Amino acid sequence: MKNLAKNFLLVFLIFLVIASLFSFSLSLPQVQVTLDITSMVDKINAGKVKSLKVINDKIFVTLANDSQAQVQKEPAESLSELLNNYAVDKEKLKQIKIEVEQDSSLDFWLAALLPFLIPFLLIAGFIYFMMRQVQGANSRALMFGQSRAREVTPQDRQNKVTFKDVAGVKEAKAELVEVVDFLKNPKKFINLGARIPKGVLLVGPPGTGKTLLARAVAGEANVQFFNISGSEFVEMFVGVGASRVRDLFRKAKRSAPCIVFIDELDAVGRQRGAGLGGSNDEREQTLNQILVEMDGFDVNTNVIVMAATNRPDILDIALLRPGRFDRRIILDAPNIEDREGILKVHARKKPLAPDVNLRRIAERTPGFTGADLNNLLNEAAILAARRDKNKVEMAEILESIEKVILGPERKSHILGEREKKITAYHEAGHALVAHKLLHTDPVQKVSIVSRGQVAGYTLKMPIEDKYFQTKSEFIDELAVLLAGYTSEKEIFGDISTGAANDLKEVTRLARRLIMEYGMSDVLGPRTFGKREELIFLGREITEQRDYSEKVAEQIDKEIAKLVDNAVKTAKAVIKEYFSKLEEIANLLLQKETLEREEFEAIFKSSPAPVS
Ligand code: ADP
Ligand code: MG
Ligand code: ZN
């Protein structure tokens, strides 16, 4: 049918060409002078006309002096009728040569054919478009089973990432160098009978550079890189996931050596048999197909499957057994050296002012991941651009740190006089207790400028990276958290909703101390409750009780005791250093934000006279 439409168009085109050729060959004589009918009749009667030639509605008149003129006649009227009607002298007419010629030009043919052609063309065109639509939908439907993998070819210089672009993560890089080596030089390994890992699983919290590392491996090895996200395997239609996996691996084998990278593997790789409903069935089939494919290629196939996840705990164990994702590479949040390195990598494309000290930024960003740091420098660059600077200065970067942690400042969110006072005393309480207790991090900044969701904030930062925390630190932390609440209560004899977040955090922390960390003297070193994820709901967490009612009561008591003690500690500190509390709060009301130096100066100087 499609061919028919095409043929029809072709025929029509040929017809047009032929018709226009004809019309050119028969082009009308070019005559400038026009006459009206009466003057033509007069001229005939006067014997001044040699010949008449009729073409369509035009009469071409050749006069006695051989000059030419042209007369327009009515379309319906023939020449003889016309001459009769005007009573032309018959005698004179006999001496005139009269020719009638039918014009076979385009006009004529079109006039004859168009009434048929137009509806026919319309219908044909309509059918043609319908066919195309259907065809498009068809081929799109066929595409469903194909993998949606994005490919990065080694020739693609622009998107190329190498190990140089990945800072820190030394162990991970060392492991991956092996993979690169294998892709470049498989013979070396095979000759020794070594079995090269088929599957490499990158495990780490979001933003630690898993995706980046996988791309760097492809870049280093100079091979094709197929990138697909786990969730893309599973879409609405049952059976599609498995066929996508098949298609992906078929493509991969064809372009070996190459890397297949499945991002967010947990989307398909969750433990099987735990779900309900059809979509989970679909997921299982997809997962099974991945397992089959990974078993399918033999030692000599140069396809390495890499995958990334931040939830290794929920992966199906079949994925992790030898021969599948048996290499696991753990990526942690970067330490201070790594943070400096990452900052250096991302500072390459940004003009930095000479005052920028990346080491100091690294010091002030514990817990930041690579993605956070990237975001930080980007925010700083945006800020600098908005201030019409041509270099990013330290000030912008420091400001952006807080923006990344707490959300943007909300200067327009102006607190009323009384709210401002409450916030000032609340934050002063946090800051004072944090400063005075032994096992706390130094206060970096206190502010009563709203940011994101909070009215004010006290920013504490560890001096160095910490990998674990002790019980005394937790106990002090509880007191600091409760200091805002205590301060409000002491000063105003009332409490505000501003403390709600603190209280939530206190409860959570105290519970974990007892139930997860075994830090209770009474209940001893064990954990309580099994946490489990309801897999089919994704995020929901259920807690299974593995303890008796009686223990539950004890747990509640222990939590209450922790909180009670924390309030007592906070109260004691606030009572003892009440003048300092006032000083901090007053200074906050004046300046809104205190940096570390200003804050610490309060404790060095003798108490300022209270005005
Ligand atoms: P994920 O672990 O969530 O896959 P990504 O690999 O997508 O994280 O990292 C996000 C971004 O963070 C990267 O594009 C990169 O800019 C930055 N990044 C993360 N880790 C590093 C690192 N080690 N070195 C340099 N940049 C990093
Ligand atoms: Mg990722
Ligand atoms: Zn608070």
XYZ file of C-alpha atoms and ligand atoms in Angstrom:
640
model
C 0.000 0.000 0.000
C 2.780 2.355 0.802
C 4.319 1.601 -2.593
C 1.075 2.367 -4.279
C 0.958 5.795 -2.699
C 4.528 6.378 -3.755
C 3.840 5.247 -7.308
C 0.851 7.474 -7.511
C 2.876 10.475 -6.501
C 5.474 9.590 -9.100
C 2.912 9.332 -11.881
C 1.423 12.648 -10.923
C 4.824 14.311 -11.001
C 5.596 12.912 -14.442
C 2.251 14.155 -15.650
C 3.004 17.628 -14.351
C 6.362 17.682 -16.098
C 4.931 16.552 -19.443
C 2.070 19.019 -19.239
C 4.375 21.900 -18.539
C 6.624 20.883 -21.436
C 3.619 21.008 -23.749
C 2.584 24.361 -22.493
C 6.026 25.750 -23.213
C 6.089 24.404 -26.756
C 2.738 25.981 -27.509
C 3.374 29.240 -25.810
C 1.148 32.002 -27.092
C 2.435 34.692 -29.443
C 3.663 37.696 -27.548
C 1.498 40.645 -28.556
C 1.472 43.925 -26.740
C -1.294 45.907 -28.450
C -4.865 45.182 -27.416
C -7.997 46.182 -29.229
C -11.645 46.184 -28.235
C -14.149 44.216 -30.274
C -15.816 47.213 -31.950
C -12.567 48.637 -33.207
C -11.652 45.196 -34.526
C -14.971 45.034 -36.390
C -14.403 48.554 -37.709
C -10.952 47.553 -38.950
C -12.375 44.470 -40.671
C -15.080 46.534 -42.339
C -12.460 49.023 -43.454
C -10.480 46.154 -45.011
C -7.472 46.790 -42.835
C -7.225 43.231 -41.506
C -5.169 40.505 -43.144
C -5.844 37.518 -40.924
C -7.428 36.374 -37.657
C -6.224 33.632 -35.469
C -8.228 32.354 -32.532
C -6.510 30.646 -29.594
C -8.817 29.928 -26.688
C -10.460 33.240 -25.786
C -8.017 35.404 -27.629
C -8.180 36.639 -31.143
C -4.857 37.621 -32.660
C -5.325 40.142 -35.377
C -2.762 40.784 -38.119
C -3.358 44.154 -39.682
C -2.677 45.224 -43.237
C 0.580 46.871 -42.206
C 1.668 43.524 -40.651
C 1.387 44.856 -37.128
C -0.325 42.625 -34.597
C -3.026 43.201 -32.039
C -4.917 41.086 -29.614
C -8.617 41.008 -28.754
C -10.312 39.378 -25.845
C -13.584 37.607 -26.608
C -16.170 35.997 -24.401
C -15.251 32.367 -23.660
C -18.580 30.883 -24.712
C -18.940 32.754 -27.970
C -17.413 31.396 -31.139
C -15.703 33.727 -33.572
C -18.357 33.328 -36.272
C -21.124 34.154 -33.826
C -19.238 37.172 -32.703
C -18.685 38.413 -36.207
C -22.346 37.783 -37.042
C -23.552 39.646 -33.996
C -21.510 42.675 -34.918
C -22.785 42.551 -38.499
C -19.436 42.347 -40.161
C -19.276 42.951 -43.856
C -19.367 39.438 -45.374
C -17.479 40.523 -48.458
C -14.577 41.885 -46.493
C -14.536 38.829 -44.296
C -13.958 36.552 -47.223
C -10.586 38.188 -47.886
C -9.414 37.483 -44.347
C -7.598 34.338 -43.444
C -9.191 32.819 -40.345
C -7.465 30.180 -38.210
C -8.782 28.515 -35.118
C -6.327 26.666 -32.922
C -7.125 24.673 -29.819
C -4.551 25.276 -27.083
C -3.395 22.030 -25.431
C -1.407 23.737 -22.679
C -1.283 23.072 -18.979
C -4.256 25.315 -18.274
C -6.414 23.181 -20.433
C -5.367 19.876 -18.973
C -5.534 21.088 -15.458
C -8.930 22.592 -16.005
C -10.091 19.257 -17.302
C -8.403 17.070 -14.721
C -8.338 19.075 -11.507
C -11.935 18.371 -10.499
C -11.037 14.671 -10.470
C -7.529 15.037 -9.196
C -8.057 17.148 -6.111
C -10.347 14.806 -4.157
C -8.286 11.863 -5.305
C -5.074 13.510 -4.146
C -6.603 14.414 -0.812
C -7.722 10.856 -0.172
C -4.425 9.395 -1.292
C -2.521 11.818 0.900
C -4.703 11.020 3.855
C -4.167 7.277 3.446
C -0.462 7.840 3.019
C -0.205 9.710 6.328
C -2.275 7.120 8.136
C 0.033 4.420 6.888
C 3.036 6.296 8.092
C 1.541 6.741 11.535
C 0.795 3.081 11.872
C 4.234 2.156 10.646
C 5.874 4.481 13.180
C 3.860 3.062 16.033
C 4.727 -0.424 14.870
C 8.432 0.157 14.875
C 8.209 1.898 18.206
C 6.389 -1.072 19.661
C 9.161 -3.300 18.400
C 11.702 -1.092 20.156
C 10.296 -1.934 23.558
C 12.233 -5.113 23.754
C 15.461 -3.384 22.847
C 17.734 -2.160 25.518
C 17.785 1.549 26.127
C 21.458 1.509 26.929
C 23.310 4.695 26.195
C 26.564 3.982 24.511
C 29.774 5.847 24.947
C 32.263 4.951 22.272
C 35.996 5.341 22.705
C 35.960 7.894 19.886
C 33.731 10.183 21.902
C 36.396 12.526 23.221
C 34.007 15.037 24.681
C 32.391 12.740 27.233
C 35.542 10.870 27.982
C 36.315 10.409 31.640
C 39.558 8.965 32.942
C 40.992 8.155 36.330
C 42.433 11.659 36.392
C 38.910 12.992 36.816
C 38.318 10.848 39.857
C 40.074 12.016 42.977
C 40.676 9.933 46.064
C 39.189 6.405 46.206
C 42.652 4.905 45.895
C 41.723 1.323 46.738
C 38.874 1.327 44.274
C 41.102 2.674 41.553
C 43.754 0.071 42.291
C 41.188 -2.693 41.859
C 39.822 -1.188 38.703
C 43.234 -0.784 37.116
C 43.207 -4.581 36.988
C 39.961 -4.540 35.069
C 41.330 -1.997 32.647
C 44.392 -4.147 32.176
C 42.267 -7.135 31.366
C 40.220 -5.269 28.806
C 43.365 -3.989 27.129
C 45.388 -7.130 27.323
C 43.299 -10.243 27.989
C 45.865 -12.711 26.628
C 48.238 -12.055 29.472
C 45.671 -13.239 31.992
C 44.155 -16.075 30.028
C 47.546 -17.611 29.314
C 48.072 -17.968 33.029
C 44.700 -19.589 33.476
C 43.383 -16.705 35.473
C 39.667 -16.156 35.565
C 38.950 -12.513 35.336
C 36.051 -11.171 37.301
C 33.016 -10.820 35.097
C 31.153 -8.648 37.481
C 32.362 -5.702 39.503
C 29.973 -4.207 41.988
C 30.561 -0.671 43.179
C 29.014 -0.087 46.556
C 28.739 3.254 48.289
C 26.426 6.017 49.409
C 24.935 8.276 46.738
C 27.280 10.820 45.244
C 30.517 9.036 46.060
C 31.423 8.636 42.418
C 30.231 5.157 41.465
C 28.901 6.172 38.092
C 31.921 8.353 37.525
C 34.334 5.514 38.269
C 32.597 3.149 35.894
C 32.877 5.683 33.116
C 36.504 6.269 33.981
C 37.220 2.559 33.555
C 35.725 2.648 30.077
C 37.707 5.772 29.268
C 40.963 4.278 30.499
C 40.467 1.012 28.692
C 39.345 2.804 25.547
C 36.435 0.471 24.993
C 32.744 0.737 24.296
C 30.651 1.525 27.350
C 26.989 0.558 27.669
C 25.269 2.479 30.392
C 21.813 1.504 31.580
C 19.969 2.120 34.778
C 18.369 -0.779 36.598
C 15.004 0.885 36.551
C 15.078 1.073 32.767
C 14.900 -2.681 32.501
C 11.616 -2.684 34.230
C 8.933 -0.709 32.560
C 5.254 -1.136 32.249
C 5.124 -4.219 30.109
C 5.733 -7.670 31.357
C 8.467 -9.540 29.595
C 10.172 -6.419 28.366
C 12.821 -6.391 31.071
C 14.125 -9.812 30.223
C 14.221 -9.143 26.516
C 15.986 -5.865 27.138
C 18.635 -7.685 29.094
C 19.038 -10.155 26.250
C 19.288 -7.390 23.712
C 21.797 -5.475 25.796
C 24.084 -8.460 26.196
C 23.760 -9.378 22.536
C 24.884 -5.889 21.581
C 27.655 -6.023 24.133
C 29.028 -9.309 22.872
C 29.044 -7.972 19.368
C 31.198 -5.027 20.357
C 33.474 -6.819 22.813
C 35.730 -5.839 24.454
C 33.382 -3.585 26.290
C 31.839 -2.677 29.606
C 28.206 -3.053 30.496
C 27.331 -0.782 33.362
C 24.080 -1.306 35.242
C 23.510 1.701 37.456
C 21.262 1.451 40.509
C 21.308 -2.324 40.377
C 19.059 -2.583 43.420
C 16.105 -1.548 41.242
C 16.198 -4.989 39.613
C 18.490 -6.898 41.901
C 16.448 -7.021 45.075
C 15.989 -10.333 46.751
C 13.563 -12.509 44.908
C 10.416 -14.005 46.232
C 9.631 -11.222 48.630
C 7.262 -9.259 46.508
C 3.638 -9.207 45.627
C 1.951 -8.564 42.335
C 2.871 -8.547 38.688
C 5.487 -5.890 38.622
C 7.621 -7.883 40.983
C 7.276 -10.944 38.835
C 8.584 -8.859 36.009
C 11.518 -7.765 38.114
C 12.348 -11.341 38.968
C 12.382 -12.375 35.338
C 14.676 -9.503 34.540
C 16.997 -10.464 37.348
C 16.981 -14.096 36.269
C 17.873 -13.041 32.765
C 20.806 -11.000 34.053
C 22.040 -14.038 35.962
C 21.654 -16.245 32.915
C 23.513 -13.811 30.710
C 26.338 -13.445 33.180
C 26.759 -17.201 33.308
C 26.378 -17.336 29.561
C 29.541 -15.753 28.362
C 32.613 -17.831 28.567
C 36.014 -16.862 29.854
C 37.140 -15.533 26.541
C 34.366 -13.052 26.083
C 35.733 -9.671 26.815
C 32.631 -8.261 28.397
C 32.844 -6.957 31.921
C 29.697 -6.164 33.769
C 29.908 -3.353 36.266
C 27.099 -2.348 38.523
C 26.520 0.241 41.190
C 24.296 0.256 44.212
C 23.939 2.022 47.512
C 21.956 -0.840 49.009
C 24.099 -3.969 48.877
C 22.166 -5.383 51.818
C 19.024 -5.908 49.794
C 20.634 -7.457 46.737
C 19.759 -11.013 45.825
C 22.476 -13.324 47.075
C 22.582 -15.085 43.723
C 23.984 -11.890 42.255
C 26.879 -11.895 44.656
C 28.150 -15.420 44.306
C 31.457 -16.104 42.503
C 31.253 -15.796 38.761
C 28.779 -12.975 38.977
C 29.339 -9.782 40.909
C 32.088 -11.308 42.947
C 34.286 -8.235 43.092
C 32.903 -5.694 45.418
C 34.464 -2.282 45.615
C 33.445 -0.134 48.525
C 33.386 3.615 48.141
C 33.197 5.709 51.292
C 32.426 9.325 51.795
C 35.785 10.981 51.080
C 38.207 11.881 53.864
C 39.895 15.243 54.087
C 42.695 14.428 51.636
C 40.214 13.072 49.130
C 37.968 16.065 49.548
C 40.854 18.348 48.738
C 41.607 16.212 45.695
C 38.005 16.271 44.524
C 37.874 20.031 44.984
C 41.020 20.322 42.882
C 39.450 18.250 40.115
C 36.348 20.385 40.016
C 38.244 23.650 40.411
C 40.078 22.969 37.158
C 37.351 24.526 35.070
C 36.607 27.411 37.381
C 38.731 30.553 37.756
C 39.546 30.797 41.450
C 40.837 33.886 43.188
C 44.291 33.528 44.783
C 42.769 33.719 48.275
C 40.975 30.411 47.816
C 42.426 27.718 50.014
C 41.034 24.349 49.004
C 42.540 22.676 52.048
C 40.530 24.909 54.352
C 37.383 24.137 52.420
C 38.111 20.448 52.732
C 38.488 20.957 56.478
C 35.117 22.581 56.703
C 33.220 19.976 54.738
C 33.390 16.696 56.652
C 30.734 14.266 55.475
C 30.440 15.890 52.060
C 30.454 13.458 49.160
C 32.016 14.121 45.773
C 28.653 15.188 44.436
C 28.210 17.625 47.336
C 31.634 19.136 46.688
C 30.896 19.473 43.000
C 27.632 21.133 43.890
C 29.394 23.390 46.389
C 31.819 24.792 43.823
C 29.019 25.193 41.355
C 26.927 27.179 43.846
C 29.962 29.317 44.616
C 30.503 30.029 40.920
C 26.853 30.994 40.522
C 27.099 33.276 43.525
C 30.259 34.909 42.154
C 28.624 35.418 38.780
C 25.634 37.058 40.405
C 27.999 39.416 42.169
C 29.631 40.275 38.861
C 33.003 38.946 39.873
C 35.252 37.308 37.360
C 36.826 34.946 39.857
C 35.334 32.744 42.535
C 36.549 33.982 45.910
C 36.796 32.238 49.243
C 33.821 34.180 50.590
C 31.482 32.692 48.024
C 32.693 29.173 48.686
C 32.285 29.495 52.448
C 28.831 30.896 51.999
C 27.893 28.053 49.712
C 28.900 25.450 52.293
C 26.030 26.504 54.494
C 23.733 26.719 51.542
C 24.519 23.143 50.612
C 24.057 21.932 54.194
C 21.013 23.900 55.257
C 19.397 25.270 52.140
C 19.424 28.868 50.925
C 19.257 31.827 53.308
C 15.841 33.302 53.601
C 16.602 36.918 54.350
C 13.060 37.906 53.479
C 11.735 35.554 56.104
C 11.842 38.237 58.761
C 11.112 37.170 62.277
C 9.056 39.369 64.534
C 10.794 41.035 67.467
C 9.697 38.393 69.933
C 10.351 35.431 67.622
C 13.781 36.815 66.965
C 14.491 36.967 70.677
C 13.287 33.418 71.242
C 15.424 32.176 68.354
C 18.450 34.060 69.657
C 18.193 32.495 73.107
C 17.455 29.101 71.619
C 20.565 29.137 69.435
C 22.642 30.724 72.181
C 21.678 27.760 74.362
C 22.863 25.258 71.742
C 26.092 27.139 71.165
C 26.903 27.685 74.836
C 26.382 24.068 75.843
C 28.270 22.821 72.788
C 31.153 25.058 73.737
C 31.254 24.088 77.386
C 30.858 20.325 77.202
C 33.940 18.233 76.686
C 33.059 15.744 73.984
C 31.598 18.042 71.371
C 32.774 19.506 68.107
C 33.761 23.181 68.034
C 31.067 25.662 67.092
C 31.756 27.081 63.648
C 28.901 29.452 63.335
C 25.762 30.576 65.101
C 23.028 32.350 63.208
C 19.445 33.478 63.530
C 19.009 34.016 59.792
C 16.411 31.571 58.484
C 17.700 28.957 56.166
C 15.590 26.379 54.419
C 13.259 25.081 57.059
C 14.988 26.337 60.203
C 14.679 29.692 61.940
C 18.267 29.658 63.150
C 21.140 27.265 63.391
C 24.299 26.396 65.236
C 26.886 24.794 63.040
C 29.361 22.431 64.624
C 32.133 20.740 62.735
C 34.577 18.079 63.789
C 38.205 19.095 63.465
C 39.074 15.878 61.737
C 37.174 13.114 60.020
C 35.446 10.734 62.332
C 34.572 7.178 61.544
C 32.851 6.291 64.775
C 31.467 7.982 67.849
C 31.689 7.171 71.505
C 29.058 7.015 74.170
C 30.286 10.168 75.932
C 30.028 12.028 72.649
C 26.457 10.889 72.215
C 25.574 11.864 75.770
C 26.958 15.358 75.247
C 25.255 15.566 71.872
C 21.913 14.904 73.543
C 22.555 17.738 75.986
C 23.466 20.103 73.144
C 20.337 19.149 71.226
C 18.196 19.836 74.275
C 19.990 23.090 75.161
C 17.802 25.177 72.842
C 14.679 23.874 74.487
C 16.119 24.315 77.995
C 17.261 27.837 77.300
C 13.815 28.866 76.043
C 12.244 27.371 79.128
C 14.652 29.072 81.516
C 14.388 32.508 79.939
C 10.765 32.712 78.870
C 9.204 30.068 81.096
C 7.578 28.802 77.916
C 8.533 26.674 74.936
C 7.990 27.227 71.224
C 7.551 24.947 68.228
C 11.067 25.938 67.216
C 12.372 23.110 69.365
C 10.275 20.423 67.690
C 13.040 19.300 65.345
C 15.544 19.085 68.166
C 13.187 16.935 70.199
C 12.637 14.570 67.311
C 16.366 14.211 66.834
C 16.880 13.645 70.582
C 14.318 10.851 70.661
C 15.800 9.166 67.612
C 19.341 9.395 68.931
C 18.443 8.144 72.402
C 16.578 5.177 70.963
C 19.493 4.221 68.802
C 21.900 4.488 71.711
C 19.928 1.917 73.619
C 18.548 -0.302 70.893
C 21.239 -0.340 68.227
C 24.489 0.561 69.907
C 24.030 -1.362 73.156
C 25.115 1.622 75.204
C 22.781 1.123 78.116
C 24.336 -0.005 81.411
C 21.137 -1.670 82.520
C 20.237 -3.584 79.379
C 23.736 -4.512 78.420
C 25.585 -4.876 75.169
C 22.960 -6.205 72.822
C 20.654 -4.841 70.162
C 16.907 -4.775 70.285
C 14.531 -5.124 67.392
C 15.161 -6.351 63.901
C 14.819 -3.754 61.230
C 13.479 -4.945 57.988
C 12.433 -3.333 54.821
C 9.096 -4.088 53.317
C 10.474 -4.725 49.905
C 7.354 -4.253 47.845
C 6.771 -0.826 49.336
C 10.329 0.262 48.754
C 11.000 2.513 51.690
C 8.730 1.416 54.474
C 10.564 0.004 57.440
C 9.048 -2.402 59.855
C 10.494 -3.261 63.166
C 10.246 -6.739 64.473
C 10.276 -7.108 68.200
C 12.702 -9.685 69.403
C 12.289 -8.801 73.068
C 9.625 -9.136 75.711
C 7.122 -6.619 77.012
C 9.201 -6.271 80.134
C 12.312 -5.352 78.186
C 10.279 -2.883 76.169
C 9.376 -1.144 79.389
C 13.011 -1.060 80.418
C 13.993 0.402 77.090
C 11.490 3.184 77.516
C 12.809 3.848 80.986
C 16.382 3.952 79.769
C 15.495 6.376 77.006
C 13.698 8.596 79.479
C 16.715 8.510 81.746
C 19.076 9.557 78.957
C 16.838 12.457 77.992
C 16.368 13.470 81.605
C 20.080 13.536 82.276
C 20.678 15.501 79.111
C 18.197 18.166 80.188
C 19.875 18.329 83.590
C 23.294 18.767 82.030
C 22.045 21.492 79.721
C 20.304 23.269 82.561
C 23.414 23.127 84.731
C 25.596 24.641 82.034
C 23.089 27.368 81.270
C 22.707 28.256 84.957
C 26.429 28.370 85.514
C 27.218 30.506 82.467
C 24.041 32.509 82.377
C 25.827 35.790 81.685
C 27.555 34.238 78.665
C 24.213 33.014 77.388
C 22.868 36.545 77.570
C 25.935 37.865 75.862
C 25.669 35.424 72.977
C 21.957 36.089 72.559
C 22.421 39.870 72.583
C 25.240 39.672 70.094
C 23.082 37.471 67.875
C 20.243 39.980 68.016
C 22.726 42.661 66.960
C 24.662 40.837 64.269
C 22.401 37.898 63.393
C 25.400 35.717 62.583
C 28.500 34.945 64.627
C 31.528 33.300 63.060
C 33.744 30.999 65.068
C 36.232 33.741 66.020
C 33.570 36.157 67.212
C 31.882 33.426 69.163
C 35.039 32.275 70.902
C 36.020 35.858 71.724
C 33.022 36.021 74.071
C 34.622 33.430 76.305
C 38.050 35.030 76.293
C 37.063 38.540 77.284
C 35.842 39.484 80.721
C 32.067 39.681 80.765
C 30.858 42.836 79.088
C 28.706 45.051 81.275
C 25.071 44.261 80.634
C 23.342 47.403 79.541
P 27.029 8.020 42.430
O 27.944 7.319 43.390
O 25.761 8.415 43.107
O 26.852 7.324 41.149
P 28.287 9.923 40.759
O 29.361 9.093 40.208
O 27.128 10.171 39.878
O 27.779 9.381 42.147
O 28.925 11.291 41.216
C 28.271 12.511 41.085
C 29.250 13.601 40.798
O 30.058 13.843 41.931
C 30.215 13.245 39.706
O 29.707 13.592 38.467
C 31.420 14.070 40.052
O 31.291 15.357 39.531
C 31.367 14.155 41.548
N 32.278 13.199 42.166
C 31.938 12.187 42.974
N 33.017 11.527 43.410
C 34.078 12.119 42.862
C 35.485 11.896 42.930
N 36.010 10.906 43.661
N 36.299 12.712 42.235
C 35.777 13.711 41.501
N 34.474 13.968 41.389
C 33.609 13.209 42.066
Mg 25.123 7.000 40.174
Zn 17.467 23.951 68.112
